[in-house]
Coordinates of C-alpha atoms in Angstrom, one line a residue:
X1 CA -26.8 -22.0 -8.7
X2 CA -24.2 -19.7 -10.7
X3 CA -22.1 -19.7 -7.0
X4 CA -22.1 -23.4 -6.8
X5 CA -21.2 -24.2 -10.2
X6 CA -18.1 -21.4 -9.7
X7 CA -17.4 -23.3 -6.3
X8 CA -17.6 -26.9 -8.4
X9 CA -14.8 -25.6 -10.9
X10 CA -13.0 -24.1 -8.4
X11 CA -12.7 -27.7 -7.0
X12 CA -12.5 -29.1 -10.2
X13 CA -9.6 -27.0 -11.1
X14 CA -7.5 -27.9 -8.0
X15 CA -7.5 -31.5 -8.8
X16 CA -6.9 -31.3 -12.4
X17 CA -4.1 -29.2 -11.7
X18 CA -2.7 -31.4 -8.4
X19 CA -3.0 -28.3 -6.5
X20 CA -4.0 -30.6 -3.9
X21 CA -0.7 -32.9 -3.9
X22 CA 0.8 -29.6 -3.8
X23 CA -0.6 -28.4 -0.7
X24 CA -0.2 -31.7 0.8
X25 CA 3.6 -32.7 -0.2
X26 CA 5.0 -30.0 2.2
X27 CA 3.7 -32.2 5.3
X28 CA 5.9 -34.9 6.9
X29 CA 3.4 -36.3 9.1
X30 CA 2.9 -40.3 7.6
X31 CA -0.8 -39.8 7.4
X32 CA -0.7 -36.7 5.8
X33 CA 1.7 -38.6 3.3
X34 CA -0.5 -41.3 2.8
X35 CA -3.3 -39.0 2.3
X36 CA -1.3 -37.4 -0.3
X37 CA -1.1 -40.5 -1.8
X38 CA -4.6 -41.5 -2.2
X39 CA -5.8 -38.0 -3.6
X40 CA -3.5 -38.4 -6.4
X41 CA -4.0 -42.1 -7.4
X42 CA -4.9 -42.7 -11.2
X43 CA -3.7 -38.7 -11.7
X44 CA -0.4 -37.9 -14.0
X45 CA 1.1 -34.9 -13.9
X46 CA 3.4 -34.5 -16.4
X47 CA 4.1 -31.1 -16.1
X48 CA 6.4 -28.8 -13.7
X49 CA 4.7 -28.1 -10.2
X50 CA 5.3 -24.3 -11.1
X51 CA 3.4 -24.7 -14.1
X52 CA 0.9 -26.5 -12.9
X53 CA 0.3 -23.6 -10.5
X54 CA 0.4 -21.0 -12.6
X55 CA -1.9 -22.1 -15.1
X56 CA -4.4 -23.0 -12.7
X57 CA -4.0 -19.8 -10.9
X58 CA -4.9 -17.8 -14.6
X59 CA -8.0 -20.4 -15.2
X60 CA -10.1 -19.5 -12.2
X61 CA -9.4 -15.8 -12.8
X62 CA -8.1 -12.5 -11.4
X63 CA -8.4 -13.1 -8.1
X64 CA -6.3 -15.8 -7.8
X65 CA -4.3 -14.2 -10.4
X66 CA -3.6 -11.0 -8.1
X67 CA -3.0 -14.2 -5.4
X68 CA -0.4 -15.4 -7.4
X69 CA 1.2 -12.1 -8.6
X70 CA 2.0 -11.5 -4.6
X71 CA 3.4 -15.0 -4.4
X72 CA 5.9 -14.0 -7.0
X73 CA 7.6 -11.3 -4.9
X74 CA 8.3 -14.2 -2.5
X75 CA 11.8 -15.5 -3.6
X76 CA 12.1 -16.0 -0.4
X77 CA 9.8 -18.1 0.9
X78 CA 9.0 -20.3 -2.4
X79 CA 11.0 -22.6 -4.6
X80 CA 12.6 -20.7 -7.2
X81 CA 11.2 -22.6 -9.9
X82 CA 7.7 -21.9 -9.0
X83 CA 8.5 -17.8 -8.0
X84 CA 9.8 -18.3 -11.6
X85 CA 6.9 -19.4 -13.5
X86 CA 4.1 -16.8 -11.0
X87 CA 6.3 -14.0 -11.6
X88 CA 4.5 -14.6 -15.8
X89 CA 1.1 -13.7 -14.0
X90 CA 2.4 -9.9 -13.9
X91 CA 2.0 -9.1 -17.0
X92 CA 1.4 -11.9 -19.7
X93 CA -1.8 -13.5 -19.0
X94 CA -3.6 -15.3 -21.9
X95 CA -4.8 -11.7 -23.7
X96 CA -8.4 -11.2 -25.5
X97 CA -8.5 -11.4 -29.2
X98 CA -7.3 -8.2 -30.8
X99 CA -10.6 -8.0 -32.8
X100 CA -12.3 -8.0 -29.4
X101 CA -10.2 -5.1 -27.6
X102 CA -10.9 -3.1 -30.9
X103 CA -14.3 -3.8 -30.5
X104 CA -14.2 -2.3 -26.6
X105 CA -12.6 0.7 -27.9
X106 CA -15.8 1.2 -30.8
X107 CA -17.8 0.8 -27.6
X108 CA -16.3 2.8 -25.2
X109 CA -15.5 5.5 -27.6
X110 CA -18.7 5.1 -30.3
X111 CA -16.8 5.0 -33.5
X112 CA -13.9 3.0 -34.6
X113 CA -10.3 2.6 -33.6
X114 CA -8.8 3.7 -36.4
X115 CA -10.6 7.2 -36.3
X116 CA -9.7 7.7 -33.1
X117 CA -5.8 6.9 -33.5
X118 CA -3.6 6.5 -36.4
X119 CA -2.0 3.3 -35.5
X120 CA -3.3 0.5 -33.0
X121 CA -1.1 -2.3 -32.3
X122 CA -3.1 -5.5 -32.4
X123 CA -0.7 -6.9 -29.7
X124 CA -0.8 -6.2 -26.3
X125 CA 2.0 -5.1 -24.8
X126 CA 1.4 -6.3 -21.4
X127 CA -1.7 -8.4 -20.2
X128 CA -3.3 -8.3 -16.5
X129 CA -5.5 -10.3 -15.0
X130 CA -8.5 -7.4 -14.8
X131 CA -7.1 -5.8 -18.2
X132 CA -4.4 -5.2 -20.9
X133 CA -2.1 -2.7 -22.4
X134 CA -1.9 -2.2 -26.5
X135 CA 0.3 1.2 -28.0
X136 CA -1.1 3.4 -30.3
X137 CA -0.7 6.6 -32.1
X138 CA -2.7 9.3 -31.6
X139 CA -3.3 11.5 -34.7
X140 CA -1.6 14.6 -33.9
X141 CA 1.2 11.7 -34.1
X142 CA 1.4 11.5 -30.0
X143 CA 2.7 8.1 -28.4
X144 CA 0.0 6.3 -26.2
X145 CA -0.9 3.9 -23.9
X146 CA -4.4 2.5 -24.4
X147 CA -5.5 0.1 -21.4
X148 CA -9.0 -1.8 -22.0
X149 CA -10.9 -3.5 -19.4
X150 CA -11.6 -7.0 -20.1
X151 CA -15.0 -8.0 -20.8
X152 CA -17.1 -10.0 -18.1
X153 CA -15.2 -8.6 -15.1
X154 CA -17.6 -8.3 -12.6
X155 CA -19.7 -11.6 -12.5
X156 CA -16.4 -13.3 -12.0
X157 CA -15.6 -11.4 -9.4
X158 CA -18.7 -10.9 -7.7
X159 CA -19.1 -15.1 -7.9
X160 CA -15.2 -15.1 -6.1
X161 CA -16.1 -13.0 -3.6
X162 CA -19.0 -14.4 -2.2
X163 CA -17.1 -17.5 -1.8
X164 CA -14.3 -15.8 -0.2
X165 CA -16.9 -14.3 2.0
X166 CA -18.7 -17.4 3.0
X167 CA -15.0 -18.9 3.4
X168 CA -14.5 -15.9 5.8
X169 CA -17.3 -16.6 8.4
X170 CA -16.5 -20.2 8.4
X171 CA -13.1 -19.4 9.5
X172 CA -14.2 -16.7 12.1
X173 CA -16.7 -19.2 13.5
X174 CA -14.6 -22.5 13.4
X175 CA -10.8 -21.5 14.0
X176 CA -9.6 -20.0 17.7
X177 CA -8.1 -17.0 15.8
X178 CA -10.8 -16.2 13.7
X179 CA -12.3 -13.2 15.5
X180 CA -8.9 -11.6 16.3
X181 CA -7.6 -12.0 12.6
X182 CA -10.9 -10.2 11.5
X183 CA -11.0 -12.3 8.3
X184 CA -15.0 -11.0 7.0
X185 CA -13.2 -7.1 7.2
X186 CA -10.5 -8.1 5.4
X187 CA -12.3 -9.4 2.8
X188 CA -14.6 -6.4 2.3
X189 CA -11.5 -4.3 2.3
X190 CA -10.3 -6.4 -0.8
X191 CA -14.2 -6.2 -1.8
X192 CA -13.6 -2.5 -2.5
X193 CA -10.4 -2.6 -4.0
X194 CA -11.4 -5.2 -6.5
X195 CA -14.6 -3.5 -7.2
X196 CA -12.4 0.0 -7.9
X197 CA -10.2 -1.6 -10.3
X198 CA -13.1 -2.4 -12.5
X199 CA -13.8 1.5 -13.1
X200 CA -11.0 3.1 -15.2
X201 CA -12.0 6.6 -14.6
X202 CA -11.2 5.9 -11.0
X203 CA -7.6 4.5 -11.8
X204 CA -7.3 7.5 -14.1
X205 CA -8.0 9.9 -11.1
X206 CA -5.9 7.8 -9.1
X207 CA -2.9 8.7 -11.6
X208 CA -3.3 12.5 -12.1
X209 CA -3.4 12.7 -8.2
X210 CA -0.3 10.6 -8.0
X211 CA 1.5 12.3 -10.4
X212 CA 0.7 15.5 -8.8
X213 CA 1.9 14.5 -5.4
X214 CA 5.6 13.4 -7.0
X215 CA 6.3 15.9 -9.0
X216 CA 8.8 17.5 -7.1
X217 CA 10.7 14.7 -6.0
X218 CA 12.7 13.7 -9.2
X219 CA 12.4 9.9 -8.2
X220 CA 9.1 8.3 -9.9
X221 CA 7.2 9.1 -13.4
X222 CA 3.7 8.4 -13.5
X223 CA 2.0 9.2 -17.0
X224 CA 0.3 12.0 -17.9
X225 CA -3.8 11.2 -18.8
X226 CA -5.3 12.0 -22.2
X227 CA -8.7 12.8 -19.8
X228 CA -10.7 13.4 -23.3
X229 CA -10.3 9.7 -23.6
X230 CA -11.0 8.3 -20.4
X231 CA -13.9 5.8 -20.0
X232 CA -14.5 3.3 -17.2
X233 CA -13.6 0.6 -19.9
X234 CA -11.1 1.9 -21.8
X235 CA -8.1 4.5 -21.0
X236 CA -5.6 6.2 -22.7
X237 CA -2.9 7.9 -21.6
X238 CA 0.8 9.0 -22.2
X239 CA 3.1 6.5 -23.5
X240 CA 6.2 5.8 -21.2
X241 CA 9.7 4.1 -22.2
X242 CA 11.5 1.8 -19.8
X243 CA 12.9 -1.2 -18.9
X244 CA 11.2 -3.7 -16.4
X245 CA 12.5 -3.4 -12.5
X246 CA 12.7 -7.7 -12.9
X247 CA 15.1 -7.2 -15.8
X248 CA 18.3 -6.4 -13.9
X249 CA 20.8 -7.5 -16.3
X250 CA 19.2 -5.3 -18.6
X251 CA 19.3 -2.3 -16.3
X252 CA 23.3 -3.5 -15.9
X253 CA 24.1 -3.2 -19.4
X254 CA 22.8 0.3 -19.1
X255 CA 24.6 1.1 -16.6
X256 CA 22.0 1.4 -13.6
X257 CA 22.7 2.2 -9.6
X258 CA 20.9 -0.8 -8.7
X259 CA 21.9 0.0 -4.9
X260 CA 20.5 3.6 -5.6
X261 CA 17.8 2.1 -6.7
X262 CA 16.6 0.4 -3.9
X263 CA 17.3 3.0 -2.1
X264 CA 15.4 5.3 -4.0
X265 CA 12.6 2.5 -3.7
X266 CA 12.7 3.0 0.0
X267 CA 12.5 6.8 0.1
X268 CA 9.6 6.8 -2.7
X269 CA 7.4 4.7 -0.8
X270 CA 7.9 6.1 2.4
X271 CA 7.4 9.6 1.3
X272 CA 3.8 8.2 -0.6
X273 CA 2.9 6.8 3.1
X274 CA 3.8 9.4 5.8
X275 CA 4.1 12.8 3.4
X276 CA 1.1 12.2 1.4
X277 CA -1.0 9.5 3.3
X278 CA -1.4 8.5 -0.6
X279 CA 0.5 5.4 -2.1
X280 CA 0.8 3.0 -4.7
X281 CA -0.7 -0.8 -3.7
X282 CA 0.0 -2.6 -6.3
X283 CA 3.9 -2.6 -6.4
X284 CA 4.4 -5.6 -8.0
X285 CA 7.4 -5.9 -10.6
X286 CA 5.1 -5.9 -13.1
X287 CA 3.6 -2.3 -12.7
X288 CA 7.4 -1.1 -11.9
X289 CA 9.9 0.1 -15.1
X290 CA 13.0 2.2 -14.6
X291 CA 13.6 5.2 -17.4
X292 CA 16.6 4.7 -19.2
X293 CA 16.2 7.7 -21.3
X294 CA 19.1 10.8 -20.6
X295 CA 17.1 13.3 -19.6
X296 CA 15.4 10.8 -16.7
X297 CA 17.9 7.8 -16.4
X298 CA 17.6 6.0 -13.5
X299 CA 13.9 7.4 -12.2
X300 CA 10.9 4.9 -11.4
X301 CA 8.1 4.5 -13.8
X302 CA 5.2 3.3 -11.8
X303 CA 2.3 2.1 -14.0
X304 CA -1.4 0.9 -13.0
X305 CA -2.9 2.7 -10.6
X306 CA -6.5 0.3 -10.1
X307 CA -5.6 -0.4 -6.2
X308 CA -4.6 3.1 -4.2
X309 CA -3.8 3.1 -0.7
X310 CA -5.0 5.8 2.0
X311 CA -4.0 6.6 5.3
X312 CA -5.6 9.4 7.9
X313 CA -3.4 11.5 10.0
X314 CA -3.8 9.1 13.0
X315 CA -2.4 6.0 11.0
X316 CA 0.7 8.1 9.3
X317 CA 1.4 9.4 12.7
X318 CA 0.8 6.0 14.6
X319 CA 3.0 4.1 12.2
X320 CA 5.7 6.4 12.3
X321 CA 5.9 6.4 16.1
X322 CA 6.3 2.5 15.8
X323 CA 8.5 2.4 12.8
X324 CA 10.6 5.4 14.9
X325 CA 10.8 3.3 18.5
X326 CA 11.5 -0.1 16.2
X327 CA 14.5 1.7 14.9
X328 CA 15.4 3.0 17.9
X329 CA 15.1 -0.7 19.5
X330 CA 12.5 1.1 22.2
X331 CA 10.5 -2.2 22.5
X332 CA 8.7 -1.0 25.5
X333 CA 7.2 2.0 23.4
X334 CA 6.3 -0.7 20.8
X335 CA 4.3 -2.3 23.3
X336 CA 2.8 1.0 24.8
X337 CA 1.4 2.0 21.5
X338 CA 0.0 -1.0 20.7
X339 CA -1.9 -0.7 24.0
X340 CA -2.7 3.0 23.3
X341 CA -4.1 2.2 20.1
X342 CA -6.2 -0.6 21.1
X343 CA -4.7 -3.2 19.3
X344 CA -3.8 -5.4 22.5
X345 CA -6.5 -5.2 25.4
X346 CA -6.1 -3.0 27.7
X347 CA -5.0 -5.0 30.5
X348 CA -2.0 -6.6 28.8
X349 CA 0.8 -6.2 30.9
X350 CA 3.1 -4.1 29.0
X351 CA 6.6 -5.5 29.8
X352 CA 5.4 -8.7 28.5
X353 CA 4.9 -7.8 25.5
X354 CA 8.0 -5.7 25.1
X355 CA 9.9 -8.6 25.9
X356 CA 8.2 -11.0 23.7
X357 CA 8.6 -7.9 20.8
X358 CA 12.4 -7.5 21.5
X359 CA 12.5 -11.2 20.9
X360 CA 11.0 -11.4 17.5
X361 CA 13.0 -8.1 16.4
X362 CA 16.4 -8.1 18.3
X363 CA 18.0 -10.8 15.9
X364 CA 17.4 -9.2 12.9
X365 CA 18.8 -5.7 12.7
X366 CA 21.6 -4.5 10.9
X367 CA 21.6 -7.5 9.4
X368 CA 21.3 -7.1 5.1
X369 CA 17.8 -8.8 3.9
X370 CA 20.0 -11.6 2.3
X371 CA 20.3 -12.9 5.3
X372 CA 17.0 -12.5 7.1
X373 CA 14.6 -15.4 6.9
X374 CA 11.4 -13.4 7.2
X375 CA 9.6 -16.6 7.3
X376 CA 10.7 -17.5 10.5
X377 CA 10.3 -13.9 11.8
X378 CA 6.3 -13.9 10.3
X379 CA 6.2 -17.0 12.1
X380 CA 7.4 -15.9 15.6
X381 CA 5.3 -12.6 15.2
X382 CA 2.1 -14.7 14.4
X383 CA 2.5 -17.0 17.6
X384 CA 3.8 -13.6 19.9
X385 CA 0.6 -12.1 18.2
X386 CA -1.9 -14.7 19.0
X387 CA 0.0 -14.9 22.4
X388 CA -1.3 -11.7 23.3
X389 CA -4.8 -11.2 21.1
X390 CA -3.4 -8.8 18.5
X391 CA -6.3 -7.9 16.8
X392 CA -5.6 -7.2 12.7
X393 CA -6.1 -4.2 11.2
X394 CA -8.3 -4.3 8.4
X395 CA -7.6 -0.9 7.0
X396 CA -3.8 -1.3 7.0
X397 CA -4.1 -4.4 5.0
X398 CA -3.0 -2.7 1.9
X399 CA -0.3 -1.2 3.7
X400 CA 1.5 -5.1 5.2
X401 CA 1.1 -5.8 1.2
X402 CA 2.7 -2.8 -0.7
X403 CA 5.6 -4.0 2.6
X404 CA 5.6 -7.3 1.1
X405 CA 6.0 -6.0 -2.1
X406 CA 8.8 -3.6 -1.1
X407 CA 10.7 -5.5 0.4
X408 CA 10.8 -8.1 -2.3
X409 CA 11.7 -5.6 -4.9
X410 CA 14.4 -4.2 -2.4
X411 CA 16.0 -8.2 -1.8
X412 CA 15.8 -8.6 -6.1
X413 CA 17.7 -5.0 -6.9
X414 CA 20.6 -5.1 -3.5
X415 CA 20.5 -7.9 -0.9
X416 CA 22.6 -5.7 1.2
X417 CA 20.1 -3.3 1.7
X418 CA 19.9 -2.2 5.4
X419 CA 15.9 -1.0 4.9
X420 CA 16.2 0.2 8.7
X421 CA 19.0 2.7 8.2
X422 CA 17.3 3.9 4.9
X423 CA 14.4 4.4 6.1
X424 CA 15.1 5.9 9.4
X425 CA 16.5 9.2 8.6
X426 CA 13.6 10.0 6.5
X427 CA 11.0 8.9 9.3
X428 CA 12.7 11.2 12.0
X429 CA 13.3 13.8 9.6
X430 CA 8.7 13.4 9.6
X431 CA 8.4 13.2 12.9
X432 CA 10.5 16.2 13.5
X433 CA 7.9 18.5 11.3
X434 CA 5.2 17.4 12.5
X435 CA 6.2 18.0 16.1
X436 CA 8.8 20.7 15.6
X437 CA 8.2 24.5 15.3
X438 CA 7.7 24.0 11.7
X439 CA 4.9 21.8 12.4
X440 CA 3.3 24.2 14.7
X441 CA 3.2 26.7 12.4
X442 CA 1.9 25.0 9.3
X443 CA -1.3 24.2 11.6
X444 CA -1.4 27.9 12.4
X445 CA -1.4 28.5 8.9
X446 CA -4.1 25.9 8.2
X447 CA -6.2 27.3 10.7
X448 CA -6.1 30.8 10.6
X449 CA -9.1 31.0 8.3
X450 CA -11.1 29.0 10.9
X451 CA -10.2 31.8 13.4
X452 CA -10.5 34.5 11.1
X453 CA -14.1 33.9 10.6
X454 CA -14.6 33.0 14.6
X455 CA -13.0 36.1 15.9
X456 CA -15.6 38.4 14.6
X457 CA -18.1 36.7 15.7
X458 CA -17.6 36.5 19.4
X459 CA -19.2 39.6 20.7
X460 CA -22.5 38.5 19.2
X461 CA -22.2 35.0 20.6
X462 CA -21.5 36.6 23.8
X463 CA -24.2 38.9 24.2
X464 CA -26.8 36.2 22.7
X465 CA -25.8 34.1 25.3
X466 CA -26.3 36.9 28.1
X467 CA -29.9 38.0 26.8
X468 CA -30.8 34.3 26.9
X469 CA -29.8 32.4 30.2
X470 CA -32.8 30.1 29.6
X471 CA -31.2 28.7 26.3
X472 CA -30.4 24.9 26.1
X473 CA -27.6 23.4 27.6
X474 CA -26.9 22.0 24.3
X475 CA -26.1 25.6 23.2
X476 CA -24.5 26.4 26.5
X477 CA -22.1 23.5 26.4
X478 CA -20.4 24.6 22.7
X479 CA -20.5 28.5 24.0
X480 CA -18.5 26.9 26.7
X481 CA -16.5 25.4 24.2
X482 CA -16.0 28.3 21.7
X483 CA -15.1 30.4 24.2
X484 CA -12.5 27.5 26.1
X485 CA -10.9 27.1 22.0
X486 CA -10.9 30.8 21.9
X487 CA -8.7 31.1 25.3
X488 CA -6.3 28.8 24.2
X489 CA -5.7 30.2 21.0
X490 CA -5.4 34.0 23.0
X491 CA -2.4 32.0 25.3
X492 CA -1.0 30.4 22.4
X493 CA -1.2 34.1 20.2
X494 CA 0.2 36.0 23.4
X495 CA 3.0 33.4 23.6
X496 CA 4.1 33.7 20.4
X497 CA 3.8 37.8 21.1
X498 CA 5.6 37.5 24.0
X499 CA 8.4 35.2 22.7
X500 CA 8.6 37.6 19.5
X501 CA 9.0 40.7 21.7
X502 CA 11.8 39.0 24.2
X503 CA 13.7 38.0 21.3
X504 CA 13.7 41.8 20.2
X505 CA 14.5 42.9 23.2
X506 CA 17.5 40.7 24.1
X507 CA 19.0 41.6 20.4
X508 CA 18.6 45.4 21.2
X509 CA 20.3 44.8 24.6
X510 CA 22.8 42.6 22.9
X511 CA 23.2 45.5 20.3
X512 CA 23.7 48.3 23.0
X513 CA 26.1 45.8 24.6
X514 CA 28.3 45.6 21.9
X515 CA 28.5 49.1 20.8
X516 CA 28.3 51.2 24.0
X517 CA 25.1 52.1 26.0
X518 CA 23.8 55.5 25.2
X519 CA 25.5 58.5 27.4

């Protein structure tokens, strides 16, 4: 009953709002006009359609609020008056009373805000959909951040996503590309991501691994945690000073590298993705400041980590092979891997899909995202993808989103940013390590305790295996095994001996060369 009543507003709140007329007006078709029509008889809407939106968007809740705050990275492809009024979903939704996130911290804490710091601004300074931001003082007179969870979370969200869920297996059993778009995964992924937000601790662990991971790349802050007051409701941590990313005149006026900047966006997220397998997912400008203090002008301050993206080894190294043959225009490696990885079926003919690839992507490079309508080109890669049964990915989801986000940031801060050539010497320099000598040795390195503790143990294997040829083939087959890994690793050791001792030997022959043989 709860479900339908959420489903009833949800309804409810589209026609209050003419969400409806909205969703209709776009249409050409005379019946769809006419239908547009007769759904908003007897309705006035006196305010702007951006409004409208946006304040519909904030009363069903933080789903549709994380909907909209998306949206608002899409100059792009929506009027600027409505990317105006969605880009306030970032950070200035309606807050709780002040009297009520006080009384969170007495909860989560178990005695009153004002013995824990010495100050406690009333105000939020910034106000999510899942939670908001107030300063403090601590009082050893430290700066703080103090983020509280807002109260009834996870009913709402619970009551959203079993809608979206039912939603899902309508559209995988009524639309033709419901299986391939994989709609009920995609929702479970978000299912997870939601559901991690809600725990604080986890965003706090999210944060210290973060800031670990960029420390030595002079690009990105990310604040330190106080862990001593960490609770999944309530978090505080170390209070940073910047200036919004959306606030460019601001960054202007003192005296910013905006075209660094988005360079520096580039190279940030792509070192998160392929270096660390680790990145940010919620890169909207909201969660994005710039330091404008001396001793860190110019660095990114990335804020809220509730949504954290992983990759294994498989996707870093898949991704970069595409991202590598795209920049290279290889189109018929494009389609290979595609086919490699499973995405296509396995009996897709490969030069039709090269072609159809080199298509979508030909017209658009070295061209400056000012001039790219990605619209059309998400278009033309939905139809070439339903063409040929391109199956999504649900686990890369976060991934095509942060994109969306990066790319929007990257159009707002220099829309002559050529994204390929930024990214592309960074990608090959990846590939090159991975693959290279220095690759081959950093696995050495990794495994040499493995076959530290497997060398010793050989002999025994060997002679158990002797005194007992009536022993399972189970055990056989990884003897068989053990001792196949174990000649490898001899060729690959004598190699490396045999290489060492023919470079010695041709510099002592080059050596006797040059200053006289012997006699």
């Amino acid at each position: 009953m709860r479900r339908f009543l959420r489903l009833v507003f949800i309804v409810f709140t589209v026609l209050r709002f003419g969400l409806d007329e909205l969703a209709l007006s776009g249409f050409r078709q005379r019946w769809v006009r006419a239908l547009s029509w007769a759904v908003t008889l007897g309705r006035r809407f006196d305010q702007p359609r951006g409004v409208r939106l946006r304040l519909a968007l904030e009363r069903l809740g933080p789903i549709f609020v994380k909907f909209g705050q998306v949206l608002s990275t899409r100059r792009d492809l929506l009027p600027l008056d409505v990317s105006d009024e969605l880009a306030k979903l970032q950070d200035r939704v309606p807050p709780i009373s002040a009297a009520q996130a006080a009384g969170l911290v007495e909860k989560a804490f178990g005695r009153p805000a004002d013995e824990v710091f010495a100050s406690f601004d009333a105000e939020p300074v910034a106000s999510a959909s899942i939670a908001q931001v107030h300063f403090a003082t601590m009082q050893d007179g430290r700066e703080v951040a103090v983020k509280v969870l807002r109260p009834g979370m996870l009913a709402v969200i619970d009551d959203d996503l079993t809608l979206l869920h039912t939603l899902a297996r309508w559209v995988e059993r009524l639309s033709v590309d419901g299986k391939r778009l994989k709609p009920r995964e995609v929702v479970a992924e978000f299912d997870i991501y939601l559901h991690d937000e809600l725990d604080l601790v986890r965003e706090a662990a999210n944060a210290a691994q973060l800031r670990r991971n960029m420390q030595g790349l002079n690009l990105v802050m990310v604040p330190e945690m106080i862990w001593d007051l960490c609770t999944p409701t309530v978090i505080v941590m170390e209070r940073m000073y910047g200036v919004p990313i959306s606030q460019t005149q601001r960054l202007l006026d003192a005296g910013v590298d905006l075209k660094k900047l988005a360079r520096d966006g580039v190279t940030i997220f792509f070192t998160q993705v392929f270096r660390d397998g680790y990145f940010h997912a919620d890169m909207h400008p909201g969660n994005i400041q710039v330091s404008t203090e001396p001793a860190t002008f110019g660095r990114y301050i990335a804020l809220d980590f509730g949504i954290i993206g992983t990759l294994t080894e498989w996707d870093k190294e898949y991704l970069a092979q595409n991202f590598i043959a795209f920049f290279r225009r290889d189109y018929k490696r494009v389609a290979e891997l595609h086919v490699e990885s499973g995405w296509v079926p396995a009996a897709t003919r490969v030069d039709a899909l090269e072609n159809a690839i080199r298509a979508v992507c030909e017209p658009h490079f070295d061209r400056p995202l000012k001039d790219i309508s990605l619209g059309q080109v998400l278009m033309r890669l939905f139809q070439t993808s339903r063409r040929f049964n391109v199956e999504i990915q649900p686990q890369l989801v976060l991934l095509q989103k942060t994109l969306l986000n990066i790319e929007g940031l990257g159009r707002q801060l220099d829309p002559e940013l050529d994204l390929w050539s930024t990214a592309k010497p960074f990608l090959e320099r990846w590939m090159n390590q991975q693959v290279g000598w220095q690759g081959l040795v950093e696995r050495l390195k990794n495994e040499a305790p493995r076959y530290a503790q497997l060398l010793p143990e050989l002999p025994r294997l060997l002679h158990q295996a002797l005194q007992a040829p009536a022993q399972s083939a189970a055990e056989s087959a990884a003897l068989v095994a053990l001792l196949g890994e174990q000649r490898r690793t001899n060729r690959l050791l004598q190699g490396l001996l045999y290489g060492a001792l023919g470079f010695l030997a041709g510099v002592l022959l080059m050596r006797a060369w040059l200053h006289g043989w012997p006699g």
